[in-house]
mmCIF file of C-alpha atoms in Angstrom:
data_model
loop_
_atom_site.group_PDB
_atom_site.id
_atom_site.type_symbol
_atom_site.label_atom_id
_atom_site.label_comp_id
_atom_site.label_asym_id
_atom_site.label_seq_id
_atom_site.Cartn_x
_atom_site.Cartn_y
_atom_site.Cartn_z
ATOM 1 C CA MET T 1 -48.444 6.164 -101.090
ATOM 2 C CA LYS T 2 -45.939 3.365 -101.645
ATOM 3 C CA LYS T 3 -47.268 -0.026 -100.649
ATOM 4 C CA ASP T 4 -45.302 -1.971 -98.012
ATOM 5 C CA VAL T 5 -43.364 -4.906 -99.396
ATOM 6 C CA ARG T 6 -44.636 -8.267 -98.143
ATOM 7 C CA MET T 7 -43.080 -11.707 -98.133
ATOM 8 C CA ILE T 8 -45.368 -12.736 -100.974
ATOM 9 C CA ASP T 9 -43.847 -9.958 -103.114
ATOM 10 C CA ILE T 10 -40.369 -11.362 -102.499
ATOM 11 C CA ALA T 11 -41.641 -14.873 -103.250
ATOM 12 C CA ASN T 12 -43.256 -13.776 -106.527
ATOM 13 C CA SER T 13 -40.100 -11.969 -107.636
ATOM 14 C CA LEU T 14 -38.077 -15.179 -107.266
ATOM 15 C CA ASN T 15 -40.856 -17.617 -108.203
ATOM 16 C CA ILE T 16 -40.620 -19.460 -104.876
ATOM 17 C CA SER T 17 -42.998 -20.110 -101.981
ATOM 18 C CA VAL T 18 -43.754 -17.694 -99.144
ATOM 19 C CA VAL T 19 -42.731 -20.426 -96.681
ATOM 20 C CA THR T 20 -39.256 -20.544 -98.227
ATOM 21 C CA VAL T 21 -38.971 -16.771 -97.940
ATOM 22 C CA SER T 22 -40.074 -16.842 -94.310
ATOM 23 C CA ASN T 23 -37.581 -19.600 -93.467
ATOM 24 C CA ALA T 24 -34.755 -17.710 -95.138
ATOM 25 C CA LEU T 25 -35.479 -14.354 -93.511
ATOM 26 C CA ASN T 26 -35.766 -16.017 -90.088
ATOM 27 C CA ASP T 27 -32.627 -18.151 -90.616
ATOM 28 C CA ARG T 28 -34.521 -21.422 -90.267
ATOM 29 C CA GLU T 29 -33.292 -24.728 -91.646
ATOM 30 C CA GLY T 30 -34.427 -26.064 -95.013
ATOM 31 C CA VAL T 31 -33.002 -23.316 -97.261
ATOM 32 C CA SER T 32 -29.620 -23.549 -98.974
ATOM 33 C CA SER T 33 -27.063 -20.845 -98.192
ATOM 34 C CA SER T 34 -27.058 -19.595 -101.799
ATOM 35 C CA LEU T 35 -30.859 -19.298 -101.963
ATOM 36 C CA ARG T 36 -30.930 -17.711 -98.508
ATOM 37 C CA SER T 37 -28.503 -15.033 -99.694
ATOM 38 C CA GLU T 38 -30.539 -14.472 -102.860
ATOM 39 C CA ILE T 39 -33.769 -14.068 -100.875
ATOM 40 C CA LYS T 40 -32.192 -11.613 -98.419
ATOM 41 C CA LYS T 41 -30.745 -9.571 -101.290
ATOM 42 C CA ALA T 42 -34.158 -9.472 -102.996
ATOM 43 C CA ALA T 43 -35.742 -8.357 -99.723
ATOM 44 C CA GLU T 44 -33.204 -5.545 -99.432
ATOM 45 C CA ASP T 45 -33.605 -4.474 -103.053
ATOM 46 C CA LEU T 46 -37.408 -4.395 -102.768
ATOM 47 C CA GLY T 47 -37.296 -2.469 -99.486
ATOM 48 C CA TYR T 48 -38.758 -5.147 -97.247
ATOM 49 C CA LYS T 49 -39.133 -3.976 -93.633
ATOM 50 C CA TYR T 50 -38.288 -6.614 -91.068
ATOM 51 C CA THR T 51 -40.609 -6.951 -88.094
ATOM 52 C CA SER T 52 -39.121 -6.302 -84.667
ATOM 53 C CA ASN T 53 -39.365 -9.992 -83.819
ATOM 54 C CA GLU T 54 -37.512 -10.966 -86.996
ATOM 55 C CA LYS T 55 -34.728 -8.508 -86.171
ATOM 56 C CA LEU T 56 -34.417 -9.760 -82.618
ATOM 57 C CA SER T 57 -34.653 -13.478 -83.303
ATOM 58 C CA SER T 58 -31.978 -13.293 -85.986
ATOM 59 C CA ARG T 59 -29.441 -12.307 -83.293
ATOM 60 C CA ILE T 60 -30.301 -15.049 -80.794
ATOM 61 C CA MET T 61 -27.828 -17.935 -80.754
ATOM 62 C CA ASN T 62 -29.625 -20.458 -78.511
ATOM 63 C CA ARG T 63 -33.236 -20.491 -79.687
ATOM 64 C CA ASN T 64 -34.524 -22.930 -77.061
ATOM 65 C CA ILE T 65 -36.939 -21.549 -74.444
ATOM 66 C CA GLY T 66 -37.932 -23.631 -71.436
ATOM 67 C CA ILE T 67 -41.528 -23.899 -70.211
ATOM 68 C CA LEU T 68 -41.663 -25.162 -66.635
ATOM 69 C CA MET T 69 -44.862 -26.434 -64.976
ATOM 70 C CA SER T 70 -45.537 -28.056 -61.638
ATOM 71 C CA GLU T 71 -46.951 -31.572 -61.916
ATOM 72 C CA ARG T 72 -50.012 -30.487 -59.898
ATOM 73 C CA PHE T 73 -51.125 -28.437 -62.921
ATOM 74 C CA VAL T 74 -50.840 -31.366 -65.348
ATOM 75 C CA GLY T 75 -53.816 -33.752 -65.359
ATOM 76 C CA ASP T 76 -54.383 -37.052 -67.132
ATOM 77 C CA LYS T 77 -57.314 -35.647 -69.121
ATOM 78 C CA GLY T 78 -55.661 -32.390 -70.135
ATOM 79 C CA THR T 79 -55.771 -29.091 -68.303
ATOM 80 C CA PHE T 80 -55.993 -25.369 -68.938
ATOM 81 C CA TYR T 81 -52.233 -25.122 -68.343
ATOM 82 C CA LEU T 82 -51.396 -27.780 -70.915
ATOM 83 C CA ARG T 83 -53.493 -25.911 -73.452
ATOM 84 C CA LEU T 84 -51.753 -22.620 -72.587
ATOM 85 C CA CYS T 85 -48.399 -24.380 -72.937
ATOM 86 C CA GLN T 86 -49.347 -25.504 -76.452
ATOM 87 C CA VAL T 87 -50.360 -21.975 -77.468
ATOM 88 C CA VAL T 88 -47.094 -20.529 -76.107
ATOM 89 C CA SER T 89 -45.095 -23.159 -78.013
ATOM 90 C CA LYS T 90 -46.797 -22.136 -81.268
ATOM 91 C CA GLU T 91 -46.151 -18.455 -80.612
ATOM 92 C CA LEU T 92 -42.493 -19.166 -79.894
ATOM 93 C CA LEU T 93 -42.199 -21.029 -83.187
ATOM 94 C CA LYS T 94 -43.513 -17.996 -85.081
ATOM 95 C CA SER T 95 -40.440 -16.113 -83.866
ATOM 96 C CA ASN T 96 -38.118 -19.019 -84.692
ATOM 97 C CA LEU T 97 -37.832 -20.013 -81.035
ATOM 98 C CA PHE T 98 -38.372 -23.551 -79.816
ATOM 99 C CA ALA T 99 -40.082 -24.726 -76.632
ATOM 100 C CA ILE T 100 -38.633 -27.377 -74.335
ATOM 101 C CA THR T 101 -41.294 -28.307 -71.796
ATOM 102 C CA GLU T 102 -40.431 -29.801 -68.407
ATOM 103 C CA THR T 103 -42.772 -30.878 -65.618
ATOM 104 C CA LEU T 104 -41.513 -30.287 -62.091
ATOM 105 C CA SER T 105 -42.309 -33.070 -59.644
ATOM 106 C CA LYS T 106 -43.524 -32.348 -56.136
ATOM 107 C CA ASP T 107 -40.407 -33.971 -54.720
ATOM 108 C CA ASP T 108 -37.996 -31.957 -56.902
ATOM 109 C CA GLU T 109 -39.828 -28.776 -56.007
ATOM 110 C CA LYS T 110 -39.523 -29.614 -52.303
ATOM 111 C CA ARG T 111 -35.813 -30.518 -52.585
ATOM 112 C CA HIS T 112 -35.057 -27.463 -54.765
ATOM 113 C CA VAL T 113 -33.775 -29.541 -57.688
ATOM 114 C CA LEU T 114 -33.226 -27.343 -60.722
ATOM 115 C CA PRO T 115 -35.008 -28.413 -63.920
ATOM 116 C CA LYS T 116 -32.767 -30.230 -66.390
ATOM 117 C CA VAL T 117 -33.345 -27.574 -69.024
ATOM 118 C CA ILE T 118 -31.354 -25.245 -66.740
ATOM 119 C CA SER T 119 -28.883 -27.628 -65.093
ATOM 120 C CA GLU T 120 -27.876 -28.980 -68.518
ATOM 121 C CA SER T 121 -27.777 -25.497 -70.113
ATOM 122 C CA LYS T 122 -30.329 -26.348 -72.775
ATOM 123 C CA ILE T 123 -32.193 -23.002 -72.851
ATOM 124 C CA SER T 124 -31.578 -19.276 -73.165
ATOM 125 C CA GLY T 125 -34.775 -18.237 -71.352
ATOM 126 C CA LEU T 126 -37.429 -19.728 -69.059
ATOM 127 C CA ILE T 127 -41.220 -19.339 -68.853
ATOM 128 C CA VAL T 128 -42.657 -20.498 -65.528
ATOM 129 C CA LEU T 129 -46.270 -21.520 -66.077
ATOM 130 C CA GLY T 130 -48.475 -21.673 -62.998
ATOM 131 C CA GLN T 131 -47.371 -20.994 -59.451
ATOM 132 C CA LEU T 132 -44.413 -22.581 -57.629
ATOM 133 C CA ASN T 133 -43.596 -22.312 -53.936
ATOM 134 C CA HIS T 134 -41.499 -19.373 -52.713
ATOM 135 C CA ASP T 135 -38.497 -21.443 -51.620
ATOM 136 C CA TYR T 136 -38.184 -22.993 -55.058
ATOM 137 C CA LEU T 137 -38.575 -19.651 -56.801
ATOM 138 C CA ASP T 138 -35.758 -18.293 -54.634
ATOM 139 C CA VAL T 139 -33.442 -20.828 -56.266
ATOM 140 C CA LEU T 140 -34.881 -20.486 -59.751
ATOM 141 C CA VAL T 141 -34.643 -16.705 -60.126
ATOM 142 C CA LYS T 142 -30.934 -16.752 -59.216
ATOM 143 C CA CYS T 143 -30.137 -18.593 -62.448
ATOM 144 C CA CYS T 144 -28.554 -16.218 -64.928
ATOM 145 C CA ILE T 145 -31.177 -16.481 -67.667
ATOM 146 C CA PRO T 146 -34.269 -14.386 -68.482
ATOM 147 C CA VAL T 147 -37.336 -15.603 -66.560
ATOM 148 C CA ILE T 148 -41.018 -14.758 -67.110
ATOM 149 C CA PHE T 149 -43.905 -15.788 -64.862
ATOM 150 C CA LEU T 150 -46.992 -16.756 -66.887
ATOM 151 C CA ASP T 151 -50.485 -16.765 -65.332
ATOM 152 C CA PHE T 152 -49.194 -15.736 -61.909
ATOM 153 C CA TYR T 153 -47.150 -13.081 -60.161
ATOM 154 C CA ASP T 154 -45.260 -12.884 -56.887
ATOM 155 C CA LYS T 155 -44.615 -9.638 -55.034
ATOM 156 C CA HIS T 156 -41.371 -11.028 -53.574
ATOM 157 C CA TYR T 157 -39.636 -11.024 -56.961
ATOM 158 C CA ASN T 158 -39.021 -8.323 -59.534
ATOM 159 C CA ILE T 159 -39.842 -10.745 -62.335
ATOM 160 C CA ASP T 160 -41.771 -9.835 -65.482
ATOM 161 C CA CYS T 161 -45.118 -11.600 -65.679
ATOM 162 C CA VAL T 162 -48.140 -11.997 -67.947
ATOM 163 C CA VAL T 163 -51.538 -12.642 -66.344
ATOM 164 C CA THR T 164 -55.172 -12.537 -67.342
ATOM 165 C CA ASP T 165 -57.290 -9.892 -65.614
ATOM 166 C CA ASN T 166 -58.452 -12.247 -62.883
ATOM 167 C CA PHE T 167 -59.795 -9.516 -60.617
ATOM 168 C CA TYR T 168 -61.901 -7.656 -63.174
ATOM 169 C CA GLY T 169 -63.062 -10.812 -64.954
ATOM 170 C CA MET T 170 -64.492 -12.308 -61.770
ATOM 171 C CA TYR T 171 -65.858 -8.922 -60.731
ATOM 172 C CA LEU T 172 -67.862 -8.746 -63.976
ATOM 173 C CA LEU T 173 -69.054 -12.338 -63.653
ATOM 174 C CA THR T 174 -70.215 -11.856 -60.049
ATOM 175 C CA ASP T 175 -71.884 -8.570 -60.957
ATOM 176 C CA TYR T 176 -73.749 -10.404 -63.740
ATOM 177 C CA LEU T 177 -75.069 -12.932 -61.203
ATOM 178 C CA ILE T 178 -76.243 -10.119 -58.948
ATOM 179 C CA GLU T 179 -78.021 -8.480 -61.899
ATOM 180 C CA CYS T 180 -79.783 -11.823 -62.404
ATOM 181 C CA GLY T 181 -81.090 -11.587 -58.838
ATOM 182 C CA HIS T 182 -78.511 -13.712 -57.018
ATOM 183 C CA THR T 183 -77.507 -12.150 -53.704
ATOM 184 C CA SER T 184 -76.926 -15.448 -51.891
ATOM 185 C CA LEU T 185 -73.495 -16.341 -53.285
ATOM 186 C CA GLY T 186 -70.726 -18.806 -52.468
ATOM 187 C CA PHE T 187 -67.110 -18.772 -53.686
ATOM 188 C CA VAL T 188 -65.479 -22.123 -54.411
ATOM 189 C CA GLY T 189 -61.677 -22.183 -54.252
ATOM 190 C CA ASN T 190 -58.591 -22.118 -52.039
ATOM 191 C CA VAL T 191 -57.610 -18.433 -51.976
ATOM 192 C CA GLN T 192 -54.146 -19.345 -50.643
ATOM 193 C CA ALA T 193 -53.307 -21.681 -53.542
ATOM 194 C CA THR T 194 -52.373 -19.168 -56.267
ATOM 195 C CA SER T 195 -52.313 -15.428 -56.883
ATOM 196 C CA SER T 196 -54.852 -15.961 -59.682
ATOM 197 C CA ILE T 197 -57.441 -17.541 -57.371
ATOM 198 C CA GLN T 198 -56.843 -14.858 -54.765
ATOM 199 C CA ASP T 199 -57.438 -12.079 -57.303
ATOM 200 C CA ARG T 200 -60.594 -13.796 -58.530
ATOM 201 C CA TYR T 201 -61.870 -13.995 -54.972
ATOM 202 C CA LEU T 202 -61.183 -10.277 -54.480
ATOM 203 C CA GLY T 203 -63.136 -9.488 -57.669
ATOM 204 C CA TYR T 204 -66.016 -11.553 -56.283
ATOM 205 C CA ILE T 205 -65.874 -9.531 -53.038
ATOM 206 C CA LYS T 206 -65.708 -6.154 -54.800
ATOM 207 C CA ALA T 207 -68.782 -6.893 -56.937
ATOM 208 C CA GLN T 208 -70.805 -7.547 -53.777
ATOM 209 C CA MET T 209 -69.550 -4.398 -52.083
ATOM 210 C CA GLU T 210 -70.371 -2.237 -55.095
ATOM 211 C CA ASN T 211 -73.903 -3.635 -55.043
ATOM 212 C CA ASN T 212 -74.313 -2.620 -51.379
ATOM 213 C CA MET T 213 -74.046 -6.205 -50.181
ATOM 214 C CA ASP T 214 -72.170 -7.442 -47.118
ATOM 215 C CA PRO T 215 -69.732 -10.155 -48.323
ATOM 216 C CA SER T 216 -69.388 -11.529 -44.782
ATOM 217 C CA ALA T 217 -73.051 -12.570 -44.926
ATOM 218 C CA ASN T 218 -72.130 -15.052 -47.669
ATOM 219 C CA GLU T 219 -69.017 -16.494 -46.008
ATOM 220 C CA ARG T 220 -70.969 -19.545 -44.816
ATOM 221 C CA PHE T 221 -71.485 -20.541 -48.455
ATOM 222 C CA CYS T 222 -67.755 -20.437 -49.378
ATOM 223 C CA ILE T 223 -66.084 -23.836 -49.744
ATOM 224 C CA ASN T 224 -62.677 -25.272 -50.662
ATOM 225 C CA ASP T 225 -61.734 -27.151 -53.830
ATOM 226 C CA ARG T 226 -58.050 -28.042 -53.294
ATOM 227 C CA ASP T 227 -55.457 -28.652 -50.586
ATOM 228 C CA GLU T 228 -52.551 -26.447 -49.482
ATOM 229 C CA ASN T 229 -50.416 -27.885 -52.319
ATOM 230 C CA GLY T 230 -52.965 -26.835 -54.953
ATOM 231 C CA ILE T 231 -54.126 -30.408 -55.635
ATOM 232 C CA PHE T 232 -57.873 -30.884 -56.140
ATOM 233 C CA LEU T 233 -59.695 -32.496 -53.235
ATOM 234 C CA LYS T 234 -61.235 -35.875 -54.012
ATOM 235 C CA ASP T 235 -64.636 -34.646 -52.918
ATOM 236 C CA ILE T 236 -66.369 -31.257 -52.887
ATOM 237 C CA VAL T 237 -68.100 -30.755 -49.536
ATOM 238 C CA LEU T 238 -71.216 -28.640 -49.964
ATOM 239 C CA PRO T 239 -72.299 -26.272 -47.174
ATOM 240 C CA PRO T 240 -75.322 -27.309 -45.047
ATOM 241 C CA GLN T 241 -77.365 -24.531 -46.618
ATOM 242 C CA LEU T 242 -76.952 -23.759 -50.310
ATOM 243 C CA PRO T 243 -76.697 -20.319 -51.935
ATOM 244 C CA THR T 244 -78.594 -19.531 -55.123
ATOM 245 C CA ALA T 245 -75.295 -19.385 -57.030
ATOM 246 C CA PHE T 246 -71.732 -20.722 -56.728
ATOM 247 C CA VAL T 247 -68.856 -18.628 -58.114
ATOM 248 C CA CYS T 248 -66.080 -21.111 -58.937
ATOM 249 C CA ASN T 249 -62.432 -20.130 -59.379
ATOM 250 C CA CYS T 250 -62.095 -22.208 -62.568
ATOM 251 C CA ASP T 251 -64.146 -24.306 -64.979
ATOM 252 C CA GLU T 252 -62.740 -27.594 -63.653
ATOM 253 C CA THR T 253 -64.033 -26.719 -60.189
ATOM 254 C CA ALA T 254 -67.385 -25.582 -61.615
ATOM 255 C CA PHE T 255 -67.688 -28.936 -63.398
ATOM 256 C CA ARG T 256 -67.012 -30.800 -60.153
ATOM 257 C CA VAL T 257 -69.496 -28.639 -58.227
ATOM 258 C CA ILE T 258 -72.218 -29.299 -60.802
ATOM 259 C CA ASN T 259 -71.588 -33.065 -60.587
ATOM 260 C CA LYS T 260 -71.730 -32.909 -56.793
ATOM 261 C CA LEU T 261 -75.001 -30.997 -56.884
ATOM 262 C CA ARG T 262 -76.442 -33.493 -59.365
ATOM 263 C CA SER T 263 -75.484 -36.356 -57.053
ATOM 264 C CA LYS T 264 -77.651 -34.660 -54.400
ATOM 265 C CA LYS T 265 -80.569 -34.359 -56.866
ATOM 266 C CA ILE T 266 -80.008 -30.587 -57.071
ATOM 267 C CA ASN T 267 -80.549 -29.187 -60.552
ATOM 268 C CA VAL T 268 -78.324 -26.595 -62.273
ATOM 269 C CA PRO T 269 -79.414 -23.923 -63.006
ATOM 270 C CA SER T 270 -83.040 -24.164 -61.857
ATOM 271 C CA ASP T 271 -82.078 -24.860 -58.214
ATOM 272 C CA VAL T 272 -78.544 -23.421 -58.066
ATOM 273 C CA SER T 273 -76.601 -21.444 -60.677
ATOM 274 C CA VAL T 274 -72.870 -22.111 -61.203
ATOM 275 C CA VAL T 275 -70.197 -20.075 -63.010
ATOM 276 C CA GLY T 276 -66.534 -20.788 -63.737
ATOM 277 C CA PHE T 277 -63.427 -19.156 -65.184
ATOM 278 C CA ASP T 278 -61.103 -19.896 -68.173
ATOM 279 C CA ASN T 279 -63.588 -21.096 -70.857
ATOM 280 C CA PHE T 280 -61.613 -24.328 -71.000
ATOM 281 C CA LEU T 281 -62.906 -27.412 -72.845
ATOM 282 C CA VAL T 282 -64.749 -28.726 -69.785
ATOM 283 C CA SER T 283 -67.055 -25.686 -69.780
ATOM 284 C CA ASP T 284 -68.647 -26.908 -73.031
ATOM 285 C CA VAL T 285 -68.770 -30.656 -72.359
ATOM 286 C CA CYS T 286 -70.441 -30.085 -68.991
ATOM 287 C CA ASP T 287 -74.223 -30.439 -68.772
ATOM 288 C CA PRO T 288 -75.283 -27.673 -68.675
ATOM 289 C CA PRO T 289 -72.474 -25.735 -70.435
ATOM 290 C CA ILE T 290 -70.838 -23.399 -67.917
ATOM 291 C CA THR T 291 -71.119 -19.608 -68.042
ATOM 292 C CA THR T 292 -67.525 -18.466 -67.624
ATOM 293 C CA VAL T 293 -64.802 -15.900 -68.313
ATOM 294 C CA GLU T 294 -62.785 -16.624 -71.431
ATOM 295 C CA VAL T 295 -59.034 -16.203 -70.984
ATOM 296 C CA ASN T 296 -57.352 -14.840 -74.119
ATOM 297 C CA LEU T 297 -54.657 -17.507 -74.434
ATOM 298 C CA LYS T 298 -53.289 -16.231 -77.732
ATOM 299 C CA ALA T 299 -52.834 -12.697 -76.414
ATOM 300 C CA MET T 300 -51.164 -14.014 -73.243
ATOM 301 C CA ALA T 301 -48.809 -16.194 -75.261
ATOM 302 C CA GLY T 302 -48.042 -13.406 -77.732
ATOM 303 C CA ALA T 303 -47.213 -10.945 -74.943
ATOM 304 C CA THR T 304 -44.996 -13.536 -73.236
ATOM 305 C CA VAL T 305 -42.997 -14.246 -76.391
ATOM 306 C CA GLU T 306 -42.637 -10.541 -77.183
ATOM 307 C CA ILE T 307 -41.245 -9.881 -73.701
ATOM 308 C CA MET T 308 -38.904 -12.871 -73.932
ATOM 309 C CA LEU T 309 -37.482 -11.660 -77.246
ATOM 310 C CA LYS T 310 -36.745 -8.250 -75.778
ATOM 311 C CA LYS T 311 -35.154 -9.763 -72.676
ATOM 312 C CA LEU T 312 -32.927 -11.962 -74.825
ATOM 313 C CA GLU T 313 -31.844 -8.869 -76.744
ATOM 314 C CA ASP T 314 -31.334 -6.721 -73.643
ATOM 315 C CA SER T 315 -30.703 -8.409 -70.284
ATOM 316 C CA LYS T 316 -31.737 -5.215 -68.466
ATOM 317 C CA TYR T 317 -35.159 -4.967 -70.147
ATOM 318 C CA LYS T 318 -38.112 -4.920 -67.758
ATOM 319 C CA ALA T 319 -41.752 -5.240 -68.839
ATOM 320 C CA GLY T 320 -43.345 -5.399 -65.378
ATOM 321 C CA ARG T 321 -46.774 -6.982 -65.052
ATOM 322 C CA LYS T 322 -48.702 -7.353 -68.313
ATOM 323 C CA ILE T 323 -52.452 -7.822 -67.784
ATOM 324 C CA ILE T 324 -54.547 -9.351 -70.583
ATOM 325 C CA LEU T 325 -58.294 -8.756 -70.651
ATOM 326 C CA GLY T 326 -60.778 -11.617 -70.910
ATOM 327 C CA LYS T 327 -64.519 -11.649 -71.609
ATOM 328 C CA ILE T 328 -67.669 -13.219 -70.183
ATOM 329 C CA VAL T 329 -69.112 -16.095 -72.232
ATOM 330 C CA MET T 330 -72.792 -16.669 -71.487
ATOM 331 C CA LYS T 331 -73.879 -20.324 -71.587
ATOM 332 C CA GLU T 332 -76.569 -22.277 -69.756
ATOM 333 C CA SER T 333 -75.548 -22.627 -66.091
ATOM 334 C CA VAL T 334 -77.154 -19.407 -64.801
ATOM 335 C CA GLN T 335 -80.848 -18.752 -64.223
ATOM 336 C CA LYS T 336 -82.383 -15.357 -63.587
ATOM 337 C CA ILE T 337 -84.416 -15.290 -60.395
ATOM 338 C CA ILE T 338 -85.892 -11.805 -60.776
#
C-alpha cells in the first residue's frame, strides 16, 4: 500500500524545513512567492493530500475570528474562561486563523453596545465564550457573521454551540460521592446564572434519584455562590447544619467553600468532603487538592474551530449542539464514610 505523503516528505525533497512547507501550503507570511509556488508544485507532484482545514482556510479572505467574553468571567488571577480562550486561540492559529479577543463590560452589555470587533468590521466570525444576557444576544445574533456559542447554549437561538457534558459529568461525580457513603449532600451554585451550572445541578439531582434518594431532603444544604449577574459573592454563607459533602458547580467555588469551612475550624475532607468541576489550576493549588471533573479544553477548542471553518465556507452550515465528554479526576478532597 502506498504511503501517504507528509509535509516532511515535501520538505526533504526541497531540502527545506517542515515549518516553511506548512507556511506555504497554508498561505502564511514568511515565504517568498517563488518558493511558495515551488512547494505547492512539489506537493502536487508527490501526491500530497490537503487536510479539510487546509482546503477551507486557503479560501478565507479575512482570517480574523473574534472571541467575546463578559467581564464577569475575567478575573485578576486568571480564570477557567481565560485559559479556554488561550486554547481556542492556539487552535485557530493551527488553521491559519487569528484570534482577536474582546472583553464586554457590564455597562456595554446593558446598553447593547456592539463589540468593536464587529462594529469596526475586523472579523469574519465570532466565538461567544461564556453566557451573555438574552437582550444582548438578540442584538448580537442579528449581525451578518457566523456565530458560535462556546461553553453555553440558549434555547431561544438556533446558534451552533460547543459545550462540555455538564449534566453527565456532575451526575458521575455525585454518584461517586454516594458510593463513598455520602447521602447528605449540598449543591453550591446559582442555577439561574448559566446553562452550564443549571445542567450540572440537574446531573446532581439525577444521581440522587437513581440512588433512590429524595433530592428535596437535601435542599436545606444548597447554597448560593454568585449574584444574579453571575458575579461571585464576597462571602459564602454556610447552612446552619452541614451536609457530609458539598457538590460545587466549579473549582473556584469549591476553593472558596473549603476556605470558608477552614475558617470555621471544619476540616476537609475528614469533616466535610468537597468536589468541584473544570479541573482548573485552583483545584491543584488548593489544600487539599480538589476532586473534580476535567473539562477537555483542547477537544472543545478543536470542535469550535472545525465548526467555524465550515461556517465560513458555507453560510448555511449548521452543526447544532456539540457535546464534549469530560472525566472525573480523583484527588484528596473526598473521604469515604462507609
